[in-house]
Amino acid sequence: MTRQSRTAWAFVAPVLAIILLVLVVPTALALALSVTDYSVYALADWANLRFIGWGNFSTLLSTPLFWRALGNTALFAAIGVPMAIGTSLLAALLLNDATVRWKPLWRVALFAPYVTSVVATATVWQFLLNTRFGLLNRGLALIGIAPVDWLGNPSLSIPAILLFVTWKIFGYNMIVFTAALSAVPHELMEAARLDGASRWARFRHVTLPAIGPTLLLAAVMSVAGFLQLFAEPYVMTQGGPSQSTVTVLYFMFDEGFKWWNLGQASAVALILFVLILALTAVQARIGRRYEWL
Amino acid sequence: MRPRMLRGLVANALVAVLAALTLLPLGWMVTVSFMPRGEASRSPPPFWPSRWSWENYHELLVRRLIDGAWFDYRVLPALWNSLAIAALATLLALLLTVPAGYAFAKLRFAGRARLLRLLVISLIVPGQVAMLPLFLILKEVGLVNSYAGVILPSLAGVFAILFVRQAALGIPDEMIDAARLDGASEARIFASIVLPLLSPIVVTLAMFLFLASWNDFLWPLIVLSDQHKYTLPVAIAAIGREHAAEGELMMAAAVVTTLPVLAIFLALQRHYMTGLLGGSVKG
């Protein structure tokens, strides 16, 4: 072993050992755990542990709340991803306009919510969305709309939480899109303008292909992120009203750390993982078709 | 000239409105936190306090004697816990990942390419998959309900290693080779040549790590069971479950939680933005 490689191993070994210990081994164990009936009884005494094969998975499939959680999570992602990415892109396009001044200032202002604590700002939004005392309903009252029970109405709870999530995270993708937009070729844009291409045509044929890869990456990350929603419903609605905001991760947390069905919870975690993997693969395939990858 | 001016006016106004809307919740959080108790629960709700009062912060932060027993919301202890945990997690993660990132970029060793590929692949596994078994492992070794248990997973900094590696790739090989020819040891080269060159990126990374640890919720919620060990987000969530209706108090709690990170972000935002972009956008 050369001196250089000895140093290299001294530099990488500690962190690799920790990664192995807290990431790789537990992930492998999760597979093992998911085919056992690990519960409070096994927590007390290992002798109570049994191998049950697909048992956890088949139980989950016949648990209505699990399906509800899957459906809610799908709804969160289906509305949330376009909402969050659309807002980010619009903000980035607006900020990219040559006439806009003080860009660094606006960038910092729009990004600020992203660095805040989810729990703290979810608390703020819980109050903002309050039916009687919330600022949102006060704003709506100004334009003559009657008070809305945002977090108490099962069909509005998901949009209400998404309003908060979008507010919190759009700054991040906005910054990433700003970088991509600054790389859109100027000559191409000028040529399109001279050819009389409309604003929409220029966006569709010049801007979009140039920022495509960035857009795809943002979509992949956002889908994964929205599938992992937990703190927002935990703080704002506690899964309610009538279980309309129980997400997959919320279900996993309750199953695992409230009822101590850790085998069952592991199965949930693995299903979530497979879902994220599958959706990522689908998006990668779509991206490849448009040559964004 | 005319339409261009109009367009500029509209674009600037739109950006200003968007920024105002974005900052509105944070502004309201601050003003409500200074309202006398009960003032925010009026309809229509006021935006500005009728008089500025510290009573919410006093109630939240100061220990008081109630019916012969001491009572407080344990926010200050939680604040110290969060501070200690975030500082320690940041420091340890830097110690572990900065040398590793440099080694992956500049030092030759067998298996480097393969290990790097494995690290990238590990990024797609959601953290929650490892959480349940990790909890059981920590329970076996007696680290549940301890700071060490909270900090441990944040030390597995795959993202941090890749981040440092990316920056270290930009260091010229000639510089390192020259030092080698002069007889400097590898550790010496790292300490006196590489580290100073990486220092801006280390500051950026330190901020990312600190913010991530400070804002983390799910893992501390799982690991910590003793209220005295709660981090700030866990403590705030617990208080919120009982006092959600007391808007002024909860807003004061939110201010205490968000103010430190917003201050750090504002002070270091130049580092943050360039870190996010890899230096591709200039203000």
XYZ file of C-alpha atoms in Angstrom:
576
model
C 0.000 0.000 0.000
C 1.405 3.378 -0.971
C 1.616 6.289 1.415
C -1.081 8.026 -0.558
C -3.564 5.194 -0.380
C -2.885 4.704 3.328
C -3.813 8.353 3.917
C -6.820 8.018 1.622
C -8.164 5.087 3.609
C -7.558 6.919 6.873
C -9.609 9.792 5.421
C -12.534 7.761 4.072
C -12.727 4.800 6.464
C -14.380 6.575 9.454
C -17.249 8.055 7.445
C -17.697 4.878 5.386
C -17.931 2.892 8.632
C -20.682 5.197 9.877
C -22.532 5.033 6.548
C -22.352 1.248 6.753
C -23.598 1.280 10.337
C -26.495 3.745 10.066
C -27.518 3.407 6.411
C -26.469 0.181 4.714
C -26.917 -2.334 7.523
C -30.284 -0.886 8.669
C -31.593 -0.867 5.089
C -30.696 -4.537 4.751
C -32.253 -5.202 8.163
C -35.431 -3.437 7.056
C -35.882 -6.154 4.450
C -35.488 -8.802 7.147
C -37.728 -6.948 9.585
C -40.545 -6.635 7.054
C -41.041 -10.402 6.897
C -41.346 -10.774 10.684
C -44.113 -9.945 13.134
C -41.814 -7.672 15.163
C -44.047 -5.923 17.708
C -44.167 -4.880 21.350
C -43.789 -8.523 22.364
C -40.619 -9.000 20.326
C -39.360 -5.678 21.668
C -39.601 -7.182 25.159
C -38.181 -10.582 24.256
C -36.618 -11.747 21.002
C -38.088 -15.194 21.527
C -41.478 -13.818 20.514
C -40.236 -13.021 17.023
C -41.706 -15.054 14.189
C -41.062 -15.245 10.469
C -44.319 -14.529 8.654
C -43.143 -14.093 5.051
C -45.535 -11.945 3.041
C -47.847 -11.631 6.056
C -47.205 -7.937 6.686
C -47.740 -7.055 3.058
C -50.999 -8.960 2.743
C -52.260 -7.479 6.021
C -51.448 -4.004 4.716
C -53.320 -4.631 1.496
C -56.433 -5.418 3.499
C -56.035 -2.424 5.828
C -58.367 0.376 4.683
C -56.305 3.100 6.399
C -53.207 2.049 4.468
C -55.067 2.443 1.191
C -56.411 5.753 2.436
C -52.839 6.855 3.233
C -51.646 5.766 -0.214
C -54.516 7.652 -1.854
C -53.893 10.794 0.216
C -50.164 10.677 -0.563
C -50.900 10.239 -4.274
C -53.233 13.241 -4.113
C -50.589 15.301 -2.266
C -48.039 14.471 -4.972
C -50.431 14.841 -7.922
C -51.498 18.363 -6.917
C -48.369 19.363 -5.041
C -45.684 18.650 -7.633
C -47.222 20.762 -10.440
C -48.187 23.442 -7.902
C -44.701 23.696 -6.389
C -42.757 23.393 -9.642
C -45.114 25.729 -11.490
C -44.731 28.394 -8.812
C -40.937 27.970 -8.809
C -40.739 28.240 -12.586
C -43.027 31.288 -12.752
C -41.024 33.014 -10.037
C -37.758 32.170 -11.798
C -39.054 33.425 -15.174
C -40.275 36.616 -13.543
C -36.963 37.095 -11.754
C -35.094 36.368 -14.977
C -36.746 39.310 -16.746
C -34.102 41.814 -17.811
C -36.084 44.757 -16.445
C -36.286 43.454 -12.875
C -34.003 45.297 -10.480
C -32.512 44.329 -7.084
C -32.499 40.648 -8.076
C -30.299 39.409 -5.187
C -32.685 41.058 -2.713
C -35.785 39.385 -4.177
C -33.969 36.087 -4.388
C -33.181 36.148 -0.676
C -36.739 37.185 0.227
C -38.341 34.424 -1.848
C -35.895 31.849 -0.540
C -36.247 32.703 3.155
C -39.141 30.287 3.930
C -37.055 27.361 2.692
C -34.539 27.641 5.524
C -37.157 27.826 8.295
C -38.208 24.905 10.471
C -41.175 22.942 9.074
C -42.678 22.566 12.526
C -42.468 26.259 13.389
C -43.824 27.513 10.069
C -46.499 24.808 9.965
C -47.658 26.194 13.312
C -47.765 29.663 11.795
C -49.772 28.424 8.810
C -52.119 26.465 11.019
C -53.013 29.838 12.497
C -53.018 31.619 9.118
C -55.539 29.060 7.890
C -57.729 29.359 10.990
C -61.366 29.719 10.001
C -62.169 32.714 12.205
C -58.860 34.351 13.086
C -56.747 33.416 10.080
C -55.255 36.025 7.806
C -56.157 34.027 4.691
C -59.880 34.161 5.351
C -59.551 37.829 6.239
C -57.991 38.396 2.827
C -60.789 36.434 1.190
C -63.371 38.472 3.125
C -61.971 41.619 1.507
C -63.035 40.272 -1.874
C -66.342 39.049 -0.508
C -65.708 35.340 -0.006
C -67.249 33.714 3.065
C -64.903 32.133 5.662
C -63.513 28.767 4.588
C -62.807 25.981 7.088
C -59.451 25.101 5.499
C -58.115 22.489 7.893
C -61.482 21.226 9.131
C -62.967 20.251 5.789
C -61.766 16.845 4.515
C -61.869 17.960 0.898
C -59.896 21.166 1.567
C -57.301 19.901 4.043
C -54.894 18.642 1.375
C -55.013 21.834 -0.750
C -54.621 23.897 2.441
C -51.511 22.001 3.532
C -50.160 22.201 -0.026
C -50.541 25.973 0.086
C -48.152 25.930 3.040
C -45.749 23.433 1.469
C -45.577 25.403 -1.788
C -44.901 28.609 0.129
C -42.146 26.890 2.054
C -40.268 25.144 -0.742
C -40.774 27.035 -4.013
C -37.698 29.183 -3.358
C -35.377 26.229 -3.680
C -36.344 25.193 -7.205
C -36.663 28.856 -8.121
C -32.934 29.282 -7.445
C -32.107 26.134 -9.409
C -34.277 27.286 -12.343
C -32.679 30.746 -12.264
C -29.323 29.095 -12.838
C -30.695 27.042 -15.727
C -32.401 30.070 -17.284
C -29.186 32.072 -17.245
C -27.707 29.342 -19.465
C -30.411 29.689 -22.174
C -28.489 30.685 -25.342
C -28.983 34.403 -26.025
C -28.361 34.200 -29.778
C -31.067 31.560 -30.144
C -33.536 33.708 -28.210
C -32.704 36.773 -30.340
C -33.020 34.764 -33.556
C -36.437 33.488 -32.483
C -37.513 37.021 -31.603
C -36.368 38.326 -35.009
C -38.251 35.512 -36.710
C -41.334 36.851 -34.992
C -41.893 33.889 -32.668
C -44.521 34.637 -30.036
C -43.660 34.739 -26.342
C -45.199 31.300 -25.822
C -43.423 29.855 -28.888
C -40.099 31.186 -27.634
C -40.716 29.609 -24.225
C -41.825 26.314 -25.779
C -39.020 25.978 -28.350
C -36.062 27.831 -26.867
C -36.387 28.076 -23.086
C -38.021 24.733 -22.331
C -35.501 22.522 -24.200
C -32.653 24.425 -22.538
C -33.983 23.995 -18.988
C -35.423 20.508 -19.637
C -32.799 18.537 -17.702
C -33.153 20.856 -14.699
C -36.927 20.573 -14.869
C -36.697 16.789 -14.933
C -34.371 16.706 -11.945
C -36.679 19.058 -10.028
C -39.649 16.825 -10.879
C -37.866 13.671 -9.710
C -36.784 15.279 -6.434
C -40.202 16.844 -5.847
C -42.090 13.599 -6.420
C -39.799 11.844 -3.938
C -40.183 14.740 -1.509
C -43.989 14.869 -1.685
C -44.217 11.111 -1.176
C -42.311 11.635 2.079
C -44.615 14.254 3.614
C -44.915 13.798 7.348
C -44.267 16.803 9.588
C -46.859 19.008 7.874
C -49.929 16.832 8.545
C -48.468 15.751 11.909
C -48.352 19.350 13.107
C -51.271 20.948 11.253
C -54.039 18.354 11.227
C -52.782 15.258 13.049
C -53.951 13.248 10.070
C -57.489 14.628 10.185
C -60.141 15.676 9.494
C -61.543 12.153 9.059
C -58.115 10.801 8.065
C -57.927 12.982 4.984
C -54.284 13.905 5.588
C -52.844 10.603 6.813
C -49.843 10.094 4.532
C -47.869 6.893 3.997
C -45.100 8.128 6.269
C -47.629 9.271 8.878
C -49.132 5.781 8.767
C -45.661 4.256 9.113
C -44.846 6.457 12.101
C -48.089 5.572 13.890
C -47.763 1.882 13.066
C -44.122 1.785 14.178
C -43.759 4.187 17.071
C -47.281 4.509 18.415
C -48.401 0.887 18.177
C -44.887 -0.593 17.997
C -45.671 -2.841 15.037
C -42.168 -2.458 13.669
C -42.423 -5.372 11.233
C -45.546 -3.907 9.711
C -44.001 -0.418 9.633
C -40.920 -1.775 7.833
C -43.169 -3.229 5.172
C -44.733 0.221 4.743
C -41.286 1.825 4.425
C -40.282 -0.688 1.758
C -43.476 -0.146 -0.224
C -42.782 3.607 -0.108
C -39.235 2.981 -1.314
C -40.395 0.824 -4.225
C -42.988 3.453 -5.177
C -40.366 6.217 -5.227
C -38.006 4.029 -7.235
C -40.698 3.136 -9.765
C -41.836 6.744 -10.225
C -38.215 7.853 -10.627
C -37.708 5.204 -13.313
C -40.851 6.319 -15.145
C -39.740 9.949 -15.069
C -36.258 8.999 -16.258
C -37.813 7.171 -19.191
C -39.988 10.154 -20.095
C -36.940 12.378 -19.773
C -34.945 10.161 -22.088
C -37.653 10.390 -24.719
C -37.291 14.182 -24.747
C -33.514 13.789 -24.622
C -33.337 15.582 -21.292
C -31.181 12.896 -19.769
C -39.522 52.736 -25.615
C -42.954 53.113 -24.047
C -44.075 49.411 -23.948
C -40.692 48.405 -22.600
C -41.013 50.814 -19.679
C -44.516 49.591 -18.933
C -43.309 46.016 -19.031
C -40.489 46.790 -16.643
C -42.928 48.445 -14.275
C -45.269 45.453 -14.333
C -42.463 42.907 -13.902
C -40.954 44.794 -10.961
C -44.352 45.236 -9.340
C -45.132 41.527 -9.725
C -41.836 40.510 -8.128
C -42.412 42.933 -5.269
C -45.930 41.589 -4.673
C -44.674 37.995 -4.741
C -41.921 38.820 -2.245
C -44.398 40.649 0.011
C -46.794 37.676 -0.063
C -43.914 35.322 0.710
C -42.720 37.357 3.673
C -46.240 38.090 4.960
C -46.582 34.875 7.044
C -43.200 35.505 8.659
C -44.067 39.132 9.361
C -47.422 38.179 10.831
C -45.730 35.543 12.970
C -43.602 38.304 14.515
C -46.386 40.864 15.019
C -48.811 38.356 16.537
C -46.108 37.104 18.898
C -46.016 40.625 20.404
C -49.794 40.958 20.808
C -51.372 40.874 24.265
C -52.975 37.507 24.981
C -56.268 36.986 23.195
C -55.862 39.870 20.769
C -55.184 37.623 17.775
C -58.387 35.693 18.447
C -60.641 38.493 17.336
C -62.520 38.788 14.170
C -61.439 40.293 11.957
C -57.911 39.435 13.117
C -55.571 42.404 13.505
C -52.229 42.507 11.740
C -50.632 45.002 14.095
C -50.588 44.701 17.918
C -52.616 47.357 19.758
C -49.652 47.534 22.106
C -46.329 45.714 21.849
C -45.960 43.276 24.699
C -43.356 40.749 25.750
C -45.812 38.687 27.778
C -45.934 35.750 25.339
C -42.176 35.424 25.371
C -42.231 35.788 29.135
C -44.833 33.058 29.537
C -43.012 30.808 27.063
C -39.479 31.225 28.323
C -39.583 32.057 32.022
C -40.090 29.484 34.755
C -42.871 30.442 37.145
C -44.320 29.247 40.435
C -47.895 28.076 39.877
C -49.825 26.674 42.858
C -46.586 25.898 44.646
C -45.003 24.022 41.735
C -42.476 25.277 39.219
C -43.744 25.341 35.691
C -42.292 26.189 32.294
C -42.706 25.042 28.710
C -39.099 23.784 28.557
C -38.456 25.937 25.506
C -35.146 27.341 26.721
C -33.751 23.878 27.537
C -34.965 22.721 24.107
C -33.236 25.707 22.533
C -29.955 24.718 24.191
C -30.474 21.087 23.207
C -31.047 22.071 19.587
C -28.035 24.355 19.633
C -25.749 21.733 21.184
C -26.977 18.950 18.907
C -26.752 21.042 15.736
C -23.294 22.383 16.629
C -21.957 18.964 17.537
C -23.508 17.275 14.489
C -22.068 19.957 12.219
C -18.591 19.761 13.711
C -18.397 15.969 13.675
C -19.858 15.694 10.183
C -17.296 18.193 8.883
C -14.451 16.275 10.536
C -15.645 13.084 8.872
C -16.730 14.243 5.439
C -14.253 16.954 4.436
C -11.167 14.676 4.439
C -13.243 11.934 2.782
C -14.460 14.269 0.040
C -10.892 15.386 -0.628
C -9.655 11.771 -0.728
C -12.350 10.827 -3.240
C -11.319 13.743 -5.450
C -7.547 13.761 -5.284
C -6.037 10.692 -3.635
C -5.486 7.476 -5.539
C -6.623 4.282 -3.822
C -7.956 0.906 -4.867
C -11.747 0.773 -5.149
C -12.218 4.538 -5.273
C -14.430 4.582 -8.367
C -16.570 1.687 -7.152
C -17.067 3.177 -3.684
C -18.017 6.497 -5.227
C -20.624 4.811 -7.399
C -22.078 3.038 -4.353
C -22.312 6.353 -2.507
C -24.270 7.920 -5.368
C -26.615 4.927 -5.490
C -27.204 5.109 -1.733
C -28.663 8.600 -2.224
C -31.861 7.164 -3.717
C -32.738 5.102 -0.644
C -35.162 7.190 1.423
C -33.919 7.635 4.986
C -37.150 6.259 6.440
C -36.318 2.755 5.275
C -33.300 2.652 7.571
C -35.069 4.396 10.445
C -36.936 1.511 12.054
C -34.026 -0.976 12.169
C -31.674 1.822 13.223
C -33.986 2.572 16.128
C -33.808 -1.090 17.186
C -30.006 -1.102 16.870
C -29.721 2.046 18.979
C -32.048 0.490 21.521
C -29.793 -2.588 21.743
C -26.710 -0.451 22.404
C -28.547 1.893 24.770
C -28.461 5.053 22.659
C -32.212 5.647 22.463
C -33.180 8.891 24.183
C -29.642 10.251 23.953
C -28.024 13.102 22.016
C -25.635 10.581 20.446
C -28.634 8.713 19.046
C -30.004 11.917 17.508
C -26.658 12.919 16.016
C -25.453 9.557 14.686
C -27.480 9.330 11.425
C -26.563 12.901 10.452
C -22.884 11.883 10.436
C -23.426 9.555 7.469
C -22.973 12.504 5.134
C -23.118 11.038 1.636
C -24.289 14.343 0.203
C -21.567 16.201 2.107
C -18.821 13.917 0.761
C -19.977 14.459 -2.816
C -20.273 18.199 -2.203
C -16.690 18.454 -0.906
C -15.417 16.171 -3.671
C -16.934 18.417 -6.333
C -15.130 21.424 -4.865
C -11.846 19.562 -4.329
C -11.768 18.460 -7.982
C -11.042 22.090 -8.829
C -7.765 22.144 -6.907
C -4.847 21.942 -9.384
C -2.914 18.662 -9.189
C 0.379 20.515 -9.748
C -0.021 22.294 -6.445
C -0.404 19.045 -4.519
C 2.388 17.304 -6.473
C 4.775 20.202 -5.833
C 4.156 19.880 -2.103
C 4.786 16.143 -2.351
C 8.121 16.754 -4.086
C 9.048 19.151 -1.298
C 8.579 16.238 1.075
C 5.311 17.272 2.739
C 3.331 14.402 4.254
C -0.176 13.701 2.923
C -1.723 14.903 6.187
C 0.381 18.058 6.021
C -0.722 18.711 2.425
C -4.347 18.358 3.477
C -3.994 20.619 6.493
C -1.922 23.439 5.016
C -2.777 23.476 1.330
C -6.141 21.822 0.694
C -8.068 22.973 3.754
C -7.419 26.705 3.228
C -8.488 26.360 -0.415
C -11.652 24.537 0.614
C -12.551 26.897 3.436
C -15.348 28.793 1.598
C -16.994 25.499 0.679
C -16.563 24.251 4.244
C -18.407 27.323 5.541
C -21.242 26.647 3.098
C -21.381 22.985 4.042
C -21.307 23.834 7.744
C -24.365 26.018 7.262
C -26.225 23.323 5.294
C -25.448 20.786 8.024
C -26.388 23.123 10.864
C -29.719 24.089 9.283
C -30.549 20.459 8.485
C -29.876 19.378 12.045
C -31.686 22.371 13.581
C -34.803 21.797 11.437
C -34.838 17.990 11.611
C -38.047 16.667 13.116
C -38.919 13.026 12.448
C -35.732 11.403 13.762
C -35.467 13.388 17.034
C -39.195 12.754 17.503
C -38.542 9.009 17.242
C -35.358 8.833 19.313
C -36.135 11.236 22.144
C -38.749 10.250 24.704
C -37.672 12.381 27.664
C -39.132 15.909 27.468
C -35.962 17.343 28.971
C -34.006 16.143 25.960
C -36.426 17.421 23.291
C -35.023 19.516 20.471
C -36.834 22.740 19.647
C -39.044 21.413 16.797
C -40.120 18.416 18.884
C -40.846 20.672 21.852
C -42.823 23.129 19.692
C -44.891 20.314 18.168
C -45.645 18.998 21.671
C -46.674 22.449 22.950
C -48.755 22.978 19.806
C -50.771 19.844 20.467
C -52.041 21.385 23.717
C -51.947 25.098 23.016
C -52.780 25.354 19.306
C -55.635 27.733 20.103
C -53.338 30.225 21.840
C -52.076 31.914 18.702
C -49.898 34.556 20.363
C -48.023 31.978 22.436
C -47.486 29.646 19.476
C -46.251 32.514 17.285
C -43.702 33.433 19.957
C -42.569 29.794 19.927
C -42.306 29.893 16.126
C -40.258 33.099 16.291
C -37.846 31.539 18.779
C -37.431 28.548 16.425
C -37.102 30.358 13.101
C -35.182 33.487 14.097
C -31.783 31.843 14.677
C -31.792 30.027 11.325
C -33.082 33.055 9.431
C -30.294 35.127 11.002
C -27.653 32.594 9.994
C -29.117 32.379 6.501
C -29.183 36.162 6.062
C -25.635 36.539 7.346
C -24.300 33.821 5.063
C -26.783 33.961 2.171
C -24.058 34.695 -0.355
C -22.355 31.420 0.592
C -25.686 29.628 0.606
C -26.795 30.742 -2.840
C -23.454 30.027 -4.485
C -23.290 26.684 -2.686
C -26.687 25.824 -4.105
C -25.696 26.804 -7.615
C -22.065 25.835 -7.730
C -21.274 29.439 -8.635
C -23.227 29.537 -11.895
C -25.368 32.608 -11.161
C -24.108 36.052 -10.382
C -26.214 38.718 -8.736
